[in-house]
Amino acid sequence: MAQVKVTLVDGSEKWYPAGINPGEIASEIGPGLSRSALIAKVNDTYIDLNRPITEDARLEIVTFESKEGKSAFRHTAAHILAQAVKRLYPSARLGIGPSIEDGFYYDFDVETPFSTEDLERIEKEMRKIVKENYPLERIEVDREEAVRLFSKMGEAYKVELIRDLPQGEKITCYRQGEFIDLCTGPHVPSTGKIKAFKLLSVAGAYWRGDEKNPMLQRIYGTAFPKKTALDEYLQKLEEARKRDHRKLGKQLDLFSIQEEGPGFPFFHPKGMVLRNILEDFWRKEHRKRGYQEIKTPIILHEKLWRQSGHWDHYKENMYFTNIDNESYAIKPMNCPGSMLLYRRKIHSYRDLPLRVAELGLVHRHELSGTLHGLMRVRCFTQDDAHIFMLPSQVEDEIVRVIDLVDHFYRAFGFDYHVELSTRPEKAMGSVEIWDRATAALKEALERKGMEYKVNEGDGAFYGPKIDFHLEDALGRTWQCATIQLDFLMPERFDLTYIGPDGGRHRPVMIHRVVFGAIERFIAILTEHYAGAFPVWLSPVQVKILTIADRHRPYAEEIKGRLEERELRVEEDYRDEKIGYKVRQAELEKVPYMLVIGDHEVENGSVAVRERGQKDRGLMSIDEFMSLVEAEVESKG
RNA sequence: GCUGGCGUAGCUCAAUGGCAGAGCAGCUGAUUUGUAAUCAGCAGGUUAUCGGUUCAAGUCCGAUCGCCAGCUCCA
């Protein structure tokens, strides 16, 4: 019998009879691996454990530890969900059911949407299917057969998917018990593997993500090989919810959104402190890098928006108003205003690049269902800038902005990922111009050696963009910084500069934001620190707590000393026990508490308590101030 | 905008279709206290809004508004 050489991940090589499958190899290696084996990676493809190995290959037994293992595991869980739904609701039509980060979902077309009680029923049925422990069987069919099979079952959506598959490609299905689904796999060997799972929520989702298509019912769930891991995950979710900036914003009294202004946030005194610190930091860093600051009006005449192209491409998102029988728009972006200012005078090539920054308040009519605390609002302040350049300066300028964003995000300890968004369907300008702009962005990214994901068709209507995404507490990502390259606005506004040849030339322009929107950035910041802001950002840096009334004069003196040094101080002189005041300060997440009693008054010291820690002991006031100031300086 | 869920005191939450409640916060008083909650009293509500069913609605039905999850869209 022919033999195949199998190279394992540790580099060892073994010979097996041809046709052996990865599952058999796993059990030969050991019962532990055999038990945790889910799928296999043979050379570079992931396959089921029962697929035969017919030639020499590199083999990796894939467990739940790896991304692909998790994905296959949860994909199988999705099939179990679909099977359960088909048992309970035979008329349900199947959409798609992939694994996702941390779980899986499956879409169903059903007459009446699922309720929470339905989820419990479905879960119960799923448990039965797991217990019945069906093997997952891979079936290859040709196209006609597949169409016939799924048509017979009435699975119109599946038939549509099959029709869209490339011609000539093999079509695979997976069967478990009475249930069969169109699927490329791979899957874990049997339904019994899915030991711990939970259905989490139901939501509507358009078929194929298009709002013109019917809305299906999507059931979300997650699955783990062990109950303890599932519980741990649910616990983690619970913890993450406590970091929600909407909750913390209320608790810490940073901001609110009132029913009278959906999507229009109110900033409270403490939120304003935070916001002003961010703006101060921003101004300082921008001045250092040669930016000038401007402010343009919030309301401008409709004709400006016609000229900029917003009228044609962005009208649905804009608010309009009338003044003296003329139509005006409330700005959804800052660029047109900035264009007018560029145009106010003649520019020499020697003036370029011209970096013009604006903390600009914009209003956009976002769909009501998309509003989300401070993350997604209807009015927000962009830390905008428009950079007018010679064509030869484009790449350098993009790189400078990338560096700036990186500098900022490092200061806050943020991880981010980058996406390159290309020409959308309803774009202004020619494909050639877009290609040129996109190439320039790519070039800059590659020069920085940055990894990025391409987001086809997601650019602004006037140009492609590099987006920087940050994560919230629940791992949802939000676009914050963006760098957009624009050849079109300068054209539309007939911007020029005088070149060395004395002639007029067209500048190129970058639109960019670093925070993105200050509101969103504050939201991310709040979730990132779980409300326990580092000292330099804390709305209140020090809280003075007195033991008894008689300590008040000394506490006042301390407070004065701290305020002289521009530290942000609050006091709590109420006649309450110290434990009570400490508790309250802890809940307010104030980084430093100073306890003042007889002892401190006598020897002119302060007793320092650090947030989340115990008593740090006595210190002189000078010692304490240097400590805090050093911490502020280091942005720690 | 769409699908589903939810909306009770400033906050967190109770209340079979049958008298709207608790804890915290607030106010008043007592207490003068050493590192995560001192005690007592008082006050706090058109149960989101509007309409309907019912002898009776926080609870059932409809509409509107808002919030939450997701989809679509986006900083």
XYZ file of C-alpha atoms in Angstrom, chain A residues 51-298:
248
model
C -10.945 13.741 4.752
C -8.287 11.335 3.479
C -4.683 12.419 3.007
C -3.538 11.046 -0.316
C -0.176 12.675 -0.792
C 2.752 13.986 1.229
C 1.640 16.901 3.286
C 2.227 19.180 6.202
C -0.424 18.574 8.844
C -1.648 20.602 11.733
C -4.395 19.378 13.997
C -6.537 22.436 14.671
C -8.179 22.875 18.053
C -10.371 25.529 19.597
C -7.231 27.415 20.566
C -6.785 28.722 17.023
C -8.914 31.223 15.187
C -9.846 28.720 12.501
C -10.714 26.109 15.110
C -13.074 28.510 16.845
C -14.564 29.468 13.547
C -15.261 25.877 12.431
C -16.637 25.035 15.871
C -19.068 27.932 15.850
C -19.976 27.362 12.256
C -21.075 23.882 13.222
C -23.036 25.449 16.077
C -24.751 27.654 13.481
C -25.773 24.533 11.548
C -27.212 23.049 14.726
C -29.179 26.247 15.231
C -30.536 26.013 11.696
C -31.436 22.378 12.183
C -33.293 23.185 15.398
C -35.177 26.035 13.749
C -36.172 23.818 10.814
C -37.490 21.221 13.230
C -39.571 23.727 15.152
C -40.531 25.965 12.229
C -40.539 23.811 9.095
C -41.638 26.743 6.946
C -38.584 28.821 7.876
C -36.319 29.572 4.923
C -32.593 29.583 5.524
C -30.383 32.569 4.810
C -26.746 32.353 5.717
C -25.144 31.269 8.966
C -21.470 32.044 9.415
C -19.241 32.146 12.445
C -18.232 35.583 13.587
C -15.850 37.040 16.128
C -16.849 35.424 19.439
C -19.826 33.525 18.070
C -22.087 32.816 15.172
C -25.412 33.746 13.686
C -27.966 32.329 11.290
C -30.542 34.237 9.243
C -34.049 32.909 8.771
C -37.021 34.029 6.766
C -39.972 33.304 9.027
C -43.531 34.546 9.031
C -43.514 35.793 12.601
C -40.273 37.052 14.099
C -38.701 35.086 16.914
C -39.328 36.146 20.470
C -37.038 35.639 23.438
C -39.165 32.680 24.495
C -38.668 31.166 21.071
C -34.929 31.344 21.631
C -35.310 29.175 24.712
C -37.298 26.597 22.771
C -34.729 26.633 20.000
C -31.898 26.275 22.478
C -33.608 23.266 23.988
C -33.946 21.665 20.579
C -30.291 22.402 19.877
C -29.328 20.631 23.070
C -31.204 17.609 21.790
C -29.323 17.730 18.506
C -26.010 17.921 20.334
C -27.019 14.937 22.443
C -28.081 12.981 19.367
C -24.476 13.470 18.245
C -24.866 13.364 14.477
C -21.709 13.092 12.414
C -21.261 15.928 9.901
C -21.023 14.452 6.487
C -19.505 16.322 3.575
C -21.277 15.885 0.250
C -20.067 17.087 -3.111
C -22.683 17.747 -5.742
C -22.746 19.384 -9.120
C -24.547 22.598 -9.737
C -27.792 21.257 -11.195
C -28.064 18.702 -8.477
C -27.562 21.356 -5.851
C -30.183 23.633 -7.393
C -32.595 20.702 -7.604
C -31.923 19.664 -4.028
C -32.455 23.082 -2.501
C -35.368 23.965 -4.772
C -37.085 20.814 -3.626
C -36.620 21.884 -0.051
C -37.999 25.295 -0.908
C -34.779 27.024 0.083
C -35.001 29.924 -2.349
C -32.168 31.876 -0.733
C -29.833 28.901 -0.968
C -30.741 28.450 -4.628
C -29.904 32.101 -5.186
C -26.528 31.571 -3.541
C -25.802 28.516 -5.662
C -26.680 30.392 -8.839
C -24.159 33.055 -7.869
C -21.342 30.585 -7.259
C -18.689 30.602 -9.978
C -19.351 28.159 -12.808
C -17.566 24.859 -12.705
C -16.745 25.020 -9.034
C -17.590 22.018 -6.911
C -20.517 22.633 -4.628
C -20.390 21.149 -1.171
C -23.083 20.492 1.351
C -22.957 19.186 4.873
C -25.446 16.758 6.317
C -26.145 16.108 9.971
C -29.073 13.818 10.671
C -32.055 14.963 8.632
C -30.573 18.418 8.060
C -28.571 19.422 5.042
C -27.033 22.799 4.306
C -25.064 24.409 1.537
C -21.617 24.999 2.980
C -17.937 24.968 2.118
C -16.958 23.808 5.599
C -14.871 22.637 7.253
C -16.864 21.369 10.204
C -16.114 19.574 13.407
C -16.723 15.800 13.238
C -20.048 15.653 15.057
C -22.734 17.754 16.714
C -21.808 16.212 20.068
C -18.674 18.370 20.117
C -20.670 21.516 20.732
C -20.867 21.123 24.480
C -21.626 24.663 25.589
C -23.562 27.261 23.682
C -26.036 30.041 24.182
C -28.335 32.016 21.950
C -27.852 35.669 22.747
C -30.197 37.812 20.691
C -32.486 38.165 17.712
C -32.377 41.038 15.257
C -33.572 41.882 11.812
C -31.003 41.764 9.044
C -31.499 42.467 5.375
C -30.872 39.566 3.018
C -27.390 40.065 1.620
C -27.055 43.285 3.586
C -29.167 45.272 1.181
C -32.034 47.311 2.535
C -33.967 46.746 -0.678
C -34.064 43.028 0.097
C -36.447 41.367 2.523
C -35.508 41.477 6.172
C -34.634 38.156 7.721
C -34.535 37.252 11.378
C -30.991 36.827 12.601
C -30.280 34.779 15.700
C -26.946 35.425 17.371
C -25.248 32.934 19.628
C -21.924 31.768 20.868
C -20.414 28.375 21.563
C -17.491 26.890 23.458
C -16.131 23.393 24.004
C -16.588 23.761 27.762
C -19.284 25.199 29.961
C -16.699 27.028 32.066
C -15.371 28.847 29.002
C -18.890 29.888 28.032
C -19.597 31.164 31.529
C -16.331 33.028 31.525
C -17.243 34.656 28.235
C -20.694 35.681 29.477
C -19.056 37.054 32.599
C -16.647 39.040 30.419
C -19.553 40.434 28.433
C -21.177 41.496 31.661
C -17.982 43.225 32.757
C -17.670 44.942 29.390
C -21.176 46.316 29.732
C -20.095 48.047 32.920
C -17.520 49.956 30.882
C -20.173 51.277 28.534
C -19.532 55.007 28.158
C -23.276 55.695 28.308
C -23.422 54.143 31.746
C -20.169 55.710 32.933
C -21.078 59.040 31.394
C -24.125 59.089 33.640
C -22.352 57.769 36.727
C -19.420 60.144 36.403
C -21.661 63.007 35.320
C -19.725 63.668 32.112
C -22.519 64.109 29.586
C -26.116 63.274 28.848
C -28.493 63.011 25.961
C -31.947 64.377 26.648
C -35.148 63.272 25.052
C -35.474 66.786 23.651
C -32.349 66.324 21.593
C -31.879 62.785 20.308
C -28.315 62.519 19.060
C -27.441 65.985 20.338
C -25.321 65.487 23.446
C -25.056 67.807 26.441
C -21.638 68.098 28.037
C -21.652 68.501 31.805
C -18.966 70.437 33.702
C -16.830 67.329 34.226
C -17.191 66.241 30.626
C -16.138 69.710 29.570
C -12.958 69.474 31.608
C -12.044 66.301 29.782
C -12.972 67.808 26.468
C -10.960 70.948 27.050
C -7.894 68.924 28.020
C -8.176 67.006 24.778
C -8.518 70.210 22.815
C -5.557 71.829 24.595
C -3.430 68.806 23.889
C -4.598 68.844 20.298
C -3.792 72.532 19.778
C -0.336 72.150 21.254
C 0.524 69.183 19.066
C -0.811 70.860 15.951
C 0.997 74.131 16.508
C 4.211 72.140 16.820
C 3.561 70.641 13.423
C 2.922 73.821 11.527
C -0.876 73.941 11.560
C -2.829 77.192 11.694
C -6.237 77.258 13.335
C -9.402 78.745 11.882
C -13.108 78.689 12.643
C -15.715 78.684 9.904
C -19.463 79.320 10.283
C -21.967 76.585 10.993
